């Protein structure tokens, strides 16, 4: 007997990629249900050559569902994920609603798969910029014991969902055809020709919500509550693919050669590290891929044991949808009672 699978937020940017990944990876299910807001409910979605009518998210929408892949605003998840869990489903939640809840595992399967079995009905999918970073950090942490992480991100417009990408493409269109395309109004700054260090709500101590997510989520996933993590998140004029410049300080020596070897052997990582030949991780080349690409690996001579890295991944796939589907795959490997 296969599972009854649900995709909540099925018509959003990440929901659409979740559908694509479920199909590509052939996640086994008996029935599939697409759930979305009232606004999208009643529309028809074509999936595997069949038409499916989208159901409205609501208290009675989860009956009989075993696993729900969810990508909704945090407020929707906060209201409905506990109801879905109570109805017997395991919710893999891509929103930030429950990521820091001590009762909810926050999981990147290549890093802390053991956390999945501890779920109590909800498993949190980390923030896209966190996922790609911890996939690269895990083998290096095992090798040299991480002491400090300093990261600057270069995040694509699609990280803001369909609207973020749409706004950027409209700016591009206006720049190419100023007479043909009206100038779009940017809510704060225009992304085109800019790098935006303030594209998220600024919170405590002048750090953005996105930066605090990376600090707190990294510590929880690695199980290192005292790990030094400091972050600067920047939105860049890229459609898809987040890039990150990461500086690491270790407790023990880690040479670039040893780092390359550990990364090359790590699950979900591809090392591209020949900058002279132009063989480096690039956002455009990461689009459509599920791996995390690592390059520019070099010693940081300013500290006893330091490294610099450049880490790139598709923020909609490994940064969201693929990570969620991988968690579902692990759930299915666990005894049925845990799924
Ligand atoms: C962003 N990581 O890129 C956040 C949310 N997806 O805006």
PDB file of C-alpha atoms in Angstrom, residues 13-14 17 20-21 128 132 154-162 164-166 168-169 172 191 234-244 281-291 293 310-322:
ATOM      1  CA  UNK A  13       7.293  28.868  -7.076  1.00  0.00           C
ATOM      2  CA  UNK A  14       8.665  26.199  -4.695  1.00  0.00           C
ATOM      3  CA  UNK A  17       9.467  22.680  -8.244  1.00  0.00           C
ATOM      4  CA  UNK A  20       8.759  18.521 -10.669  1.00  0.00           C
ATOM      5  CA  UNK A  21      11.093  16.790  -8.174  1.00  0.00           C
ATOM      6  CA  UNK A 128      17.807  27.838   1.131  1.00  0.00           C
ATOM      7  CA  UNK A 132      23.784  24.784   0.717  1.00  0.00           C
ATOM      8  CA  UNK A 154      24.806  36.552  -3.211  1.00  0.00           C
ATOM      9  CA  UNK A 155      21.159  35.471  -3.394  1.00  0.00           C
ATOM     10  CA  UNK A 156      19.063  35.163  -6.556  1.00  0.00           C
ATOM     11  CA  UNK A 157      15.791  37.046  -7.062  1.00  0.00           C
ATOM     12  CA  UNK A 158      13.836  33.753  -7.174  1.00  0.00           C
ATOM     13  CA  UNK A 159      14.613  33.391  -3.468  1.00  0.00           C
ATOM     14  CA  UNK A 160      11.748  35.841  -3.033  1.00  0.00           C
ATOM     15  CA  UNK A 161       9.382  33.479  -4.857  1.00  0.00           C
ATOM     16  CA  UNK A 162       7.586  34.080  -8.124  1.00  0.00           C
ATOM     17  CA  UNK A 164      10.728  38.432  -6.781  1.00  0.00           C
ATOM     18  CA  UNK A 165      11.700  36.846 -10.075  1.00  0.00           C
ATOM     19  CA  UNK A 166       8.875  38.605 -11.921  1.00  0.00           C
ATOM     20  CA  UNK A 168      13.501  41.454 -11.665  1.00  0.00           C
ATOM     21  CA  UNK A 169      12.523  40.250 -15.131  1.00  0.00           C
ATOM     22  CA  UNK A 172      15.384  43.682 -17.215  1.00  0.00           C
ATOM     23  CA  UNK A 191      17.591  45.058  -8.140  1.00  0.00           C
ATOM     24  CA  UNK A 234      22.852  40.273  -0.220  1.00  0.00           C
ATOM     25  CA  UNK A 235      20.314  40.075  -3.070  1.00  0.00           C
ATOM     26  CA  UNK A 236      22.000  40.125  -6.471  1.00  0.00           C
ATOM     27  CA  UNK A 237      20.650  40.546 -10.045  1.00  0.00           C
ATOM     28  CA  UNK A 238      20.532  36.794 -10.745  1.00  0.00           C
ATOM     29  CA  UNK A 239      17.383  34.815 -11.560  1.00  0.00           C
ATOM     30  CA  UNK A 240      18.234  31.479  -9.942  1.00  0.00           C
ATOM     31  CA  UNK A 241      21.187  30.070  -7.992  1.00  0.00           C
ATOM     32  CA  UNK A 242      22.527  31.345  -4.660  1.00  0.00           C
ATOM     33  CA  UNK A 243      26.271  31.906  -4.248  1.00  0.00           C
ATOM     34  CA  UNK A 244      28.159  32.222  -0.953  1.00  0.00           C
ATOM     35  CA  UNK A 281      30.946  27.006  -9.191  1.00  0.00           C
ATOM     36  CA  UNK A 282      28.595  29.326 -11.107  1.00  0.00           C
ATOM     37  CA  UNK A 283      24.966  30.205 -10.290  1.00  0.00           C
ATOM     38  CA  UNK A 284      23.780  29.792 -13.899  1.00  0.00           C
ATOM     39  CA  UNK A 285      25.385  26.345 -14.161  1.00  0.00           C
ATOM     40  CA  UNK A 286      23.793  25.244 -10.853  1.00  0.00           C
ATOM     41  CA  UNK A 287      20.250  25.814 -12.145  1.00  0.00           C
ATOM     42  CA  UNK A 288      18.423  22.492 -12.541  1.00  0.00           C
ATOM     43  CA  UNK A 289      21.003  20.614 -10.451  1.00  0.00           C
ATOM     44  CA  UNK A 290      20.579  19.163  -6.942  1.00  0.00           C
ATOM     45  CA  UNK A 291      24.217  19.179  -5.874  1.00  0.00           C
ATOM     46  CA  UNK A 293      29.088  23.098  -5.858  1.00  0.00           C
ATOM     47  CA  UNK A 310      32.893  29.632  -2.751  1.00  0.00           C
ATOM     48  CA  UNK A 311      29.632  27.613  -2.530  1.00  0.00           C
ATOM     49  CA  UNK A 312      26.809  27.616  -5.102  1.00  0.00           C
ATOM     50  CA  UNK A 313      23.469  25.782  -5.429  1.00  0.00           C
ATOM     51  CA  UNK A 314      20.065  26.018  -7.112  1.00  0.00           C
ATOM     52  CA  UNK A 315      18.035  27.760  -4.388  1.00  0.00           C
ATOM     53  CA  UNK A 316      14.691  26.358  -5.601  1.00  0.00           C
ATOM     54  CA  UNK A 317      15.904  22.749  -5.903  1.00  0.00           C
ATOM     55  CA  UNK A 318      18.507  21.749  -3.287  1.00  0.00           C
ATOM     56  CA  UNK A 319      17.702  24.980  -1.461  1.00  0.00           C
ATOM     57  CA  UNK A 320      14.055  23.990  -1.035  1.00  0.00           C
ATOM     58  CA  UNK A 321      12.118  21.385  -3.065  1.00  0.00           C
ATOM     59  CA  UNK A 322      14.746  18.653  -3.466  1.00  0.00           C
TER      60      UNK A 322
END
